[in-house]
Structures are given as C-alpha cells and as structure tokens.
mmCIF file of C-alpha atoms in Angstrom:
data_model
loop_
_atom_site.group_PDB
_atom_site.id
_atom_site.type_symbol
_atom_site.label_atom_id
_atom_site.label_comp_id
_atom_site.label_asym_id
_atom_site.label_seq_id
_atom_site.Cartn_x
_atom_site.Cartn_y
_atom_site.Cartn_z
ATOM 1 C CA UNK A 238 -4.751 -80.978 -15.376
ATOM 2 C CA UNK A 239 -2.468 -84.050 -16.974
ATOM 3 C CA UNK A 240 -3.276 -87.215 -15.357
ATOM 4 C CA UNK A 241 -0.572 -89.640 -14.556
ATOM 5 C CA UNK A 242 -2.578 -92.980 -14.611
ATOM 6 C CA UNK A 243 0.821 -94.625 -13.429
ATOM 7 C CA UNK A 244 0.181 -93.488 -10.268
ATOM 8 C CA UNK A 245 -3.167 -94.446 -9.096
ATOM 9 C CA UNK A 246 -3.746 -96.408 -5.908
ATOM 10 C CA UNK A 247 -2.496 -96.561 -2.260
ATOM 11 C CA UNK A 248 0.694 -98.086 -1.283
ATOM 12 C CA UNK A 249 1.580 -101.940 -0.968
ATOM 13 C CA UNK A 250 3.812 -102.028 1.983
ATOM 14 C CA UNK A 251 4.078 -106.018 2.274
ATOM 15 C CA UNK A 252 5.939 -107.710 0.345
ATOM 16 C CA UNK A 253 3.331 -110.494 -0.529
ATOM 17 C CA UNK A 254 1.192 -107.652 -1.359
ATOM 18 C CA UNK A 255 2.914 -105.985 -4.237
ATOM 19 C CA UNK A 256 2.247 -108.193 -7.214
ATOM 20 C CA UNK A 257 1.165 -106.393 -10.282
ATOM 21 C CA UNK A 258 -2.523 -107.002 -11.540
ATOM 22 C CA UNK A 259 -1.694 -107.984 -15.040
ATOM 23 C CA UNK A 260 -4.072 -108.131 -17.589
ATOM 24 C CA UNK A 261 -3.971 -112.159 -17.571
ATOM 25 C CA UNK A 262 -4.171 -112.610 -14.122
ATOM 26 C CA UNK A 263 -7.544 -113.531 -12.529
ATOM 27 C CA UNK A 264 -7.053 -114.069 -8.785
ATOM 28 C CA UNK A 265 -8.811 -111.355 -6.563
ATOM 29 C CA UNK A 266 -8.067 -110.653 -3.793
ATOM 30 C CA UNK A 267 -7.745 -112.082 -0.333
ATOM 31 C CA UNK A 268 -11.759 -111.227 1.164
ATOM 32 C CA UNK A 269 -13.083 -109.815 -1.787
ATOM 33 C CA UNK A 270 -15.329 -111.903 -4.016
ATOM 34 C CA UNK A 271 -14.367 -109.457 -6.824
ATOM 35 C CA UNK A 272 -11.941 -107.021 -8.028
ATOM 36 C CA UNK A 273 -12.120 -103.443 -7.553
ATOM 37 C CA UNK A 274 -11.221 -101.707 -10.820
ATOM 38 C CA UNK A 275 -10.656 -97.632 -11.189
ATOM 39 C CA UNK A 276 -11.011 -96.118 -14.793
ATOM 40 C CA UNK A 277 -9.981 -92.646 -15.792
ATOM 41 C CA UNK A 278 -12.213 -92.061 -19.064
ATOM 42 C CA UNK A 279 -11.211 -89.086 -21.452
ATOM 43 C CA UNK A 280 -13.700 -87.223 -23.176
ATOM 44 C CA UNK A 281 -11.226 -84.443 -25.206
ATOM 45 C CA UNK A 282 -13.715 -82.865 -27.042
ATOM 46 C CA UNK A 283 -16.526 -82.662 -24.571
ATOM 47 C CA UNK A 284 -17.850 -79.070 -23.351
ATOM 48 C CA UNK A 285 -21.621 -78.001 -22.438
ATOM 49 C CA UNK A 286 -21.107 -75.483 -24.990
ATOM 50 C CA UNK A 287 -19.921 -77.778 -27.550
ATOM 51 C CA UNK A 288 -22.465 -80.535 -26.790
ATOM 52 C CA UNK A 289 -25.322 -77.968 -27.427
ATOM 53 C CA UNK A 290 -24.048 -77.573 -30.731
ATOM 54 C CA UNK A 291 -23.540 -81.067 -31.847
ATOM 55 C CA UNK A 292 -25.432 -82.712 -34.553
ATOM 56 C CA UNK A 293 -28.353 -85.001 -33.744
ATOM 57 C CA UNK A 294 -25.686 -88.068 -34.736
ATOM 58 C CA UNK A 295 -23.296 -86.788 -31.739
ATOM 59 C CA UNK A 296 -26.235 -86.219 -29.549
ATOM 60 C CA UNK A 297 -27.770 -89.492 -30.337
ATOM 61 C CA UNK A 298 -24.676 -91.180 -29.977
ATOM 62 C CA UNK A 299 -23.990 -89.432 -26.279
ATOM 63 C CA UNK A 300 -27.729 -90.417 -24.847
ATOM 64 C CA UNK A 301 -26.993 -93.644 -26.062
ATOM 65 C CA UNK A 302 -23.726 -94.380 -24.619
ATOM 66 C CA UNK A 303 -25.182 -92.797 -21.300
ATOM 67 C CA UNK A 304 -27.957 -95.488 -21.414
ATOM 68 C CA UNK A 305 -25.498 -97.938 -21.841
ATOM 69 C CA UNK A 306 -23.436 -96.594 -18.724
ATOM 70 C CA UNK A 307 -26.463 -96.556 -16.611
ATOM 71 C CA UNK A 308 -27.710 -100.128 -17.839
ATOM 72 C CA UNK A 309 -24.586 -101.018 -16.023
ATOM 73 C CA UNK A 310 -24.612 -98.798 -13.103
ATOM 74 C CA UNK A 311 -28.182 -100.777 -12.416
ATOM 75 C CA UNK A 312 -26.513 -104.001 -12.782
ATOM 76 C CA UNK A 313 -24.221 -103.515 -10.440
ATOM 77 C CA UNK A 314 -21.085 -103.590 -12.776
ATOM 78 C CA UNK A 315 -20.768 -99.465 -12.094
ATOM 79 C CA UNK A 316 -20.403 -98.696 -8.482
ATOM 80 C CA UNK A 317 -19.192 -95.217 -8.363
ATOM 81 C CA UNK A 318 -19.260 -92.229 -11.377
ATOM 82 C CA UNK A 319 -17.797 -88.789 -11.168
ATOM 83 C CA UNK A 320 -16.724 -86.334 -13.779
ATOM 84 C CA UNK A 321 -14.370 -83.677 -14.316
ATOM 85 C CA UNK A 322 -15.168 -80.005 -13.384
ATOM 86 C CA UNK A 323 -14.454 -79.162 -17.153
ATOM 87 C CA UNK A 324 -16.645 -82.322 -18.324
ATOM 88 C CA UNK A 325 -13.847 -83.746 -20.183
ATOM 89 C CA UNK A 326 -13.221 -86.510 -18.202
ATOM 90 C CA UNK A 327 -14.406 -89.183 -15.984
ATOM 91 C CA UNK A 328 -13.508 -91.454 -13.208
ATOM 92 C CA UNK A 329 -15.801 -94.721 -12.527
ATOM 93 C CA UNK A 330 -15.262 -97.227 -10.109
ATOM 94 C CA UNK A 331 -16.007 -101.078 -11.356
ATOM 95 C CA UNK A 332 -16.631 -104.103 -9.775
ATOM 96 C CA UNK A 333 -15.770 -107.101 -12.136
ATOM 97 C CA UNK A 334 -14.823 -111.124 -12.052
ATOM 98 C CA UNK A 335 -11.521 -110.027 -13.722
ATOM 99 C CA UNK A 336 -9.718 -107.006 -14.961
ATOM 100 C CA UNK A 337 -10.209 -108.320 -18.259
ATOM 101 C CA UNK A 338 -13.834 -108.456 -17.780
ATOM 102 C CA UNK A 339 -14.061 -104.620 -16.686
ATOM 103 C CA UNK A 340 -12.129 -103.564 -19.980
ATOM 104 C CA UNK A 341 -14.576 -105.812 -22.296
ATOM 105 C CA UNK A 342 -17.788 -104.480 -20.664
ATOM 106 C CA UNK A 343 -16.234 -100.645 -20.864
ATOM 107 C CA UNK A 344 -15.216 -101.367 -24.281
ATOM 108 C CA UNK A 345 -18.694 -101.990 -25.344
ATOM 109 C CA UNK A 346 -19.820 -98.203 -24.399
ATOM 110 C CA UNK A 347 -20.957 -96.027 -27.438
ATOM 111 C CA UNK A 348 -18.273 -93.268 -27.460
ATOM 112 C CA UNK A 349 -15.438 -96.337 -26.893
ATOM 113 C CA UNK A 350 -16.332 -98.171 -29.764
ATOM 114 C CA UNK A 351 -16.247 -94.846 -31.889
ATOM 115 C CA UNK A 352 -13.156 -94.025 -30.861
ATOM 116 C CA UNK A 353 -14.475 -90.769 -29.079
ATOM 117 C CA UNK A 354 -12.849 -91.622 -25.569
ATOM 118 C CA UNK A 355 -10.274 -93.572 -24.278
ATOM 119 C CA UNK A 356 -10.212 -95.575 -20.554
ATOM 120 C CA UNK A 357 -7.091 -96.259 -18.137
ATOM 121 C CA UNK A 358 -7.562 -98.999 -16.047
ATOM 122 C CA UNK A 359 -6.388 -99.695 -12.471
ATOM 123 C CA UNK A 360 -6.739 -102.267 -10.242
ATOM 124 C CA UNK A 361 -7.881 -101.735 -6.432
ATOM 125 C CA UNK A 362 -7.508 -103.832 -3.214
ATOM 126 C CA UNK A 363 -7.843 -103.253 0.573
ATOM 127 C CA UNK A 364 -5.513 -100.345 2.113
ATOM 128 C CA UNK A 365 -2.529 -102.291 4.220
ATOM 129 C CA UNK A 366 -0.879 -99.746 5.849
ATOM 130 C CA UNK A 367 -3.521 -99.654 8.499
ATOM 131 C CA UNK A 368 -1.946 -102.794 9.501
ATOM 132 C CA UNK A 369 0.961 -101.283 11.056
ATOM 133 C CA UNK A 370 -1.733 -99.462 13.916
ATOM 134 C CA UNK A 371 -0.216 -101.603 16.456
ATOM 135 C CA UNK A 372 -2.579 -103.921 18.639
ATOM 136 C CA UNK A 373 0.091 -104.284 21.596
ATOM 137 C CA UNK A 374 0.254 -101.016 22.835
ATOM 138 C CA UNK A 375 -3.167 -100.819 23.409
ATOM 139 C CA UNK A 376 -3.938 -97.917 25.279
ATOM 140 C CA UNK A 377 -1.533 -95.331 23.502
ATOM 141 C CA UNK A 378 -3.356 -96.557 19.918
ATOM 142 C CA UNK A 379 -6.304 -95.896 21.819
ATOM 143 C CA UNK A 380 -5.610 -92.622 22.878
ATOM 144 C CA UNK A 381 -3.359 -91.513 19.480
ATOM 145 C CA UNK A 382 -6.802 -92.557 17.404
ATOM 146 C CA UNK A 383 -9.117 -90.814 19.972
ATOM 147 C CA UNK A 384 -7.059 -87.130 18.888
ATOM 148 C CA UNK A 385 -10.140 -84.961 17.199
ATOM 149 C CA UNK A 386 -9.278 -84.224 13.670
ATOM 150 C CA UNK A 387 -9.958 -79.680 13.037
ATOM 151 C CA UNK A 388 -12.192 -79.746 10.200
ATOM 152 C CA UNK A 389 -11.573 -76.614 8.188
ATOM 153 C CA UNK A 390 -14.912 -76.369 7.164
ATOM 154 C CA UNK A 391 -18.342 -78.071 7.235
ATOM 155 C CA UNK A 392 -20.148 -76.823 4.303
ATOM 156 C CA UNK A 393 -19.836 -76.815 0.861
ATOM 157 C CA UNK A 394 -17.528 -79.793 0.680
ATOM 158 C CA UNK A 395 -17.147 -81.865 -2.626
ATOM 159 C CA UNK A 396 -15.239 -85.293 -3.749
ATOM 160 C CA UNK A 397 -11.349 -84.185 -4.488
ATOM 161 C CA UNK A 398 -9.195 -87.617 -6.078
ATOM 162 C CA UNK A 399 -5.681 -87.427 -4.282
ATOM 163 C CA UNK A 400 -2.975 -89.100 -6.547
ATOM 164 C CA UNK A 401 0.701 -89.352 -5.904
ATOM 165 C CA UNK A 402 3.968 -91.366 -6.147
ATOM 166 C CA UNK A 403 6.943 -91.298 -3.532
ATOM 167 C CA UNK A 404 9.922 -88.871 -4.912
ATOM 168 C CA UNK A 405 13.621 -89.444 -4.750
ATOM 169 C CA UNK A 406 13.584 -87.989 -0.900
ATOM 170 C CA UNK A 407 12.170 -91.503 -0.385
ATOM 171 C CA UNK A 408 13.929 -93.889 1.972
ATOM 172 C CA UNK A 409 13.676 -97.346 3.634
ATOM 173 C CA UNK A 410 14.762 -96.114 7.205
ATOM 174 C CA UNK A 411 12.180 -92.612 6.563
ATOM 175 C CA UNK A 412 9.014 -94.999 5.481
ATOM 176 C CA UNK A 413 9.878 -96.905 8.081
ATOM 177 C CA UNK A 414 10.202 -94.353 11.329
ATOM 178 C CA UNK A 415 7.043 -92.581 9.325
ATOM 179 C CA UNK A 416 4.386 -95.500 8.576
ATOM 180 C CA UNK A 417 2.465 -96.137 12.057
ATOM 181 C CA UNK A 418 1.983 -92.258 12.376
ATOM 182 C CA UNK A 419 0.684 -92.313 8.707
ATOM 183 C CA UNK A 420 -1.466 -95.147 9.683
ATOM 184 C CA UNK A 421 -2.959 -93.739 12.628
ATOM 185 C CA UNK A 422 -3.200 -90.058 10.949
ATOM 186 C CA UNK A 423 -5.119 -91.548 8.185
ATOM 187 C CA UNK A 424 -7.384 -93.580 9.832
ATOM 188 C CA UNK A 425 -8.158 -90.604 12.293
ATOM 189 C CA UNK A 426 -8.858 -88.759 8.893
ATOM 190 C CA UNK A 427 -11.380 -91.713 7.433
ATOM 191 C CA UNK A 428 -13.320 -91.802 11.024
ATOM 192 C CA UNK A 429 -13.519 -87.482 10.433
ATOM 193 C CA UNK A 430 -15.331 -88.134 6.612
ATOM 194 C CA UNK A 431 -12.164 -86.624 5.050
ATOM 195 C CA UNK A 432 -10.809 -89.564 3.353
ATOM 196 C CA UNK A 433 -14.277 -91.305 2.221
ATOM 197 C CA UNK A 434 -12.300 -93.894 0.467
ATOM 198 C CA UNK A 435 -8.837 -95.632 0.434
ATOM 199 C CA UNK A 436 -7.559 -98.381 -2.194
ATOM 200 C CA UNK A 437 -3.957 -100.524 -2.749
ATOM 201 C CA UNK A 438 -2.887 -100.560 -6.193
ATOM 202 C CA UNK A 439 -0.975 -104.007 -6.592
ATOM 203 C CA UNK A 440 2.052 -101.998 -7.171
ATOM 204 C CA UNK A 441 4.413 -100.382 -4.957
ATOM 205 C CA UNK A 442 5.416 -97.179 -4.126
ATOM 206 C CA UNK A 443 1.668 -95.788 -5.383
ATOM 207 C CA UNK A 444 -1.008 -93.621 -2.870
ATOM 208 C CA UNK A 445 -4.566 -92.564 -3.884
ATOM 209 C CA UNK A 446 -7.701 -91.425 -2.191
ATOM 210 C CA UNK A 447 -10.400 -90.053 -2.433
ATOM 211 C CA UNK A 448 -11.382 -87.095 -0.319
ATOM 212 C CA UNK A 449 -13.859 -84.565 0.951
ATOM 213 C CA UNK A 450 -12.781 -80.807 1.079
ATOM 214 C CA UNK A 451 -14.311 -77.121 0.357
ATOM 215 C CA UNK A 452 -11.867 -76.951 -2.647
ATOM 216 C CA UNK A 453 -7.974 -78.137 -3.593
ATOM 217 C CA UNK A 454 -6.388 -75.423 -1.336
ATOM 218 C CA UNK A 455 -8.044 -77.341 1.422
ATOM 219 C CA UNK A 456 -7.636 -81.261 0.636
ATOM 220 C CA UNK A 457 -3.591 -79.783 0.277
ATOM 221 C CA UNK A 458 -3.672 -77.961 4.156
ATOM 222 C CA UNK A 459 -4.741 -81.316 5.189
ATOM 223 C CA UNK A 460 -2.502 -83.951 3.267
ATOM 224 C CA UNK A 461 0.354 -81.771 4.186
ATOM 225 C CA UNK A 462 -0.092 -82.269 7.976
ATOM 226 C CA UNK A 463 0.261 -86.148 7.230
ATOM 227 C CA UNK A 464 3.777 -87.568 8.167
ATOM 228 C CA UNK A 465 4.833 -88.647 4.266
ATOM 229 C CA UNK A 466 3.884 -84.765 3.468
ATOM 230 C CA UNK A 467 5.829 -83.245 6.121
ATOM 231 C CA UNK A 468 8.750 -85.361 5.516
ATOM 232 C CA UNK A 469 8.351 -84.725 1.684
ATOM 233 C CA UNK A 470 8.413 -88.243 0.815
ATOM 234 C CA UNK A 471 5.359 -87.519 -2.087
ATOM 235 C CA UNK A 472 4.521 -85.825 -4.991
ATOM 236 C CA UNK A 473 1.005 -85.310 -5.581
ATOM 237 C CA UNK A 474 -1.819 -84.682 -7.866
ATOM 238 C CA UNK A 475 -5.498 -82.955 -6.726
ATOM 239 C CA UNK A 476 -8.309 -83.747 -8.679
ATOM 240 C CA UNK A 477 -11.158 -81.537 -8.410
ATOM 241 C CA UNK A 478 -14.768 -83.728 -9.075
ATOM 242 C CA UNK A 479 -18.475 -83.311 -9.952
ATOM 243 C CA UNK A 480 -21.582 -84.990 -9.872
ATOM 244 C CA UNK A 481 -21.841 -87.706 -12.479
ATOM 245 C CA UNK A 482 -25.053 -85.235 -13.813
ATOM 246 C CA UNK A 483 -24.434 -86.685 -17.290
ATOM 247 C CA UNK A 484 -27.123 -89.269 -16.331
ATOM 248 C CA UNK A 485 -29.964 -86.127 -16.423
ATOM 249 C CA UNK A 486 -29.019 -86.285 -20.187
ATOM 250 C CA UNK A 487 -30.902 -89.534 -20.733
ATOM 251 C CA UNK A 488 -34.197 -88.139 -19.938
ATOM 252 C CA UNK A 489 -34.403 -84.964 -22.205
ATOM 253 C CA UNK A 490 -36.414 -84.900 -25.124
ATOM 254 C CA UNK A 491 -34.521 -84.705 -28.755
#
C-alpha cells in the first residue's frame, strides 16, 4: 500500500495551532517538554525469505542496525516501533529536543547510512478538537459521552494506522455543524480502547490515529460511523501493523 507521508497527523482546528514544524524551528509545544516525532521507515527490499538468503555482510549489517535501534529504544529516544505486515516498512514514534535532533539520531542507524532505507518525518502535538466538547452544557456532554460504544469484536485485535486528508466535499459551514459530534464520537471511541492514540500534525486539514481492530474491514465499519465519514468530508488510508519482532533478530546466533 503507497503511503502518502503528506498526510500524517490529526487536524489543527485553531488558528494559533496550525503553524508548520519546519525543520529550523525548535519550539515544542505548549505542555510538552519535547516534541513528538512520527517516522515512516522504508525497507524495499526486505522479506523473511529474502533475509534468510542474504550474505553474512547484509545480515551483519541488519543485527547491527537493530542494536543500534534498540540502544535507542532503551534510552528513551524510541518510544513506540511497529512494522509492516509485509516487513518492508516501519513506523517509530520519537521523542526528541528538536525535529532536527530526531532526523540526526535516525540518520545514524546502519541501513540509513548505507542507503538501504529511507525515513519520513512528522511532527506530533496534542489532539485539539477535543476542545470543542463543550463545558457549558454540562449535563447533555455528560450524557452524549456516557453512550456505550458496540465493539465488533473482543479478540484478536491488532494496531491499524488511520491516515487521511479532507477532500474537495470539504466546507467551512460542514466542519463547523460536524466538529463537537466528531469530538465527542472520538473521545467516546479513545475511552472504548479503539483509538489508543491521537496526534495534531502542525498543519491543517491532516487526521491520523492509531487504532485497535480485528482487521481493516473493521477499523473502516467504525471510522465510517464518525460524523466527517458520514458526511464524506475524508479520504483515508488503513494501515495494517505488526509487532516490532525485528528486535528477536538481535539475539540469534550467526
């Protein structure tokens, strides 16, 4: 499946909020000692098959950028690490000083420095639109948040990555009569474990999320009952994700 790394990240609905996290800029933001950085790593030539059959130099070379990743993951530089179904990709989560800082230190991995994958990076921040949950009409928030959430299933349930962008049906007056519902909706879907995670992307008119279905066909039944779906305000992309069990790899014998 392509990936659009244009599109990473929740939407900035404030104004103030929609500054783009340049490469040169170093503020973080607003309650956060540090920034939140997403990177989609590509691995094109990476199978199980085809990793069996490498050399020793390409095996070598794979334990020792793995090392590398997990000298990082235990100094607290690597927060988060999934990969692709088909192994040829990756998606970490960072936590650096700078966005400048998180492409040096992923620069410095093996299979980057070779020239045998390449990163996207994107910067994170808290998701706004739950501002919009409105605190003056108490009891109806109350009572709109308290609506159970039908899980579709209970078992079997893995990390999907939701990515989209709003599409030309998008419209001032249809964010606006949609937003609270989409803030409540979500938020009722975080408290129910089915959105584990939500970001901003300091750029507008961006969503993202991770999520936790039984398989695509599921994460879609339940995006689609969310107000921006039903109103076909976004185009989106499903990501299907695996244990990071690359890290196993370290330990086997040559």
């Amino acid at each position: 499946m392509p990936l659009n790394t244009e599109f990473i990240g929740l939407l900035v609905n404030r104004e103030d909020n929609s500054r783009s996290c340049s490469e040169d800029k170093t503020e973080k933001h607003e309650g956060f000692a540090a920034f939140f950085v997403f990177c989609i790593g590509i691995f094109p030539w990476f199978t199980r098959q085809r990793y069996s059959d490498f050399s020793h130099l390409y095996n070598h070379l794979f334990k020792v950028h793995l090392t590398h990743l997990w000298s990082l993951y235990m100094a607290g530089f690597l927060r988060e690490a999934f990969r692709f179904e088909d192994s040829k990709g990756s998606i970490f989560i960072v936590e650096a000083e700078s966005i400048n800082q998180a492409k040096e230190k992923v620069a410095q991995l093996p299979l980057a420095l070779h020239s045998l994958c390449s990163y996207d990076f994107i910067c994170l921040g808290p998701y706004r639109t739950w501002e919009r949950i409105s605190n003056n009409r108490g009891e109806e928030m109350r009572e709109a948040l308290g609506k159970p959430v039908e899980l579709l299933s209970r078992e079997k349930l893995r990390p999907i990555w939701f990515m989209g962008t709003f599409n030309s049906n998008f419209t001032n007056e249809a964010f606006q009569k949609s937003v609270e519902e989409q803030a409540l909706d979500t938020f009722r879907y975080f408290k129910a474990g089915i959105f584990q995670e939500l970001y901003v992307m300091q750029r507008p008119l961006v969503v993202s999320a991770k999520m936790s279905a039984r398989d695509v066909e599921e994460a879609s039944q339940y995006l689609e009952a969310l107000p921006y779906f039903r109103l076909e305000l976004i185009d989106c992309e499903l990501i299907p994700l695996a244990i990071f069990d690359f890290w196993e790899l370290i330990f086997l014998q040559d």
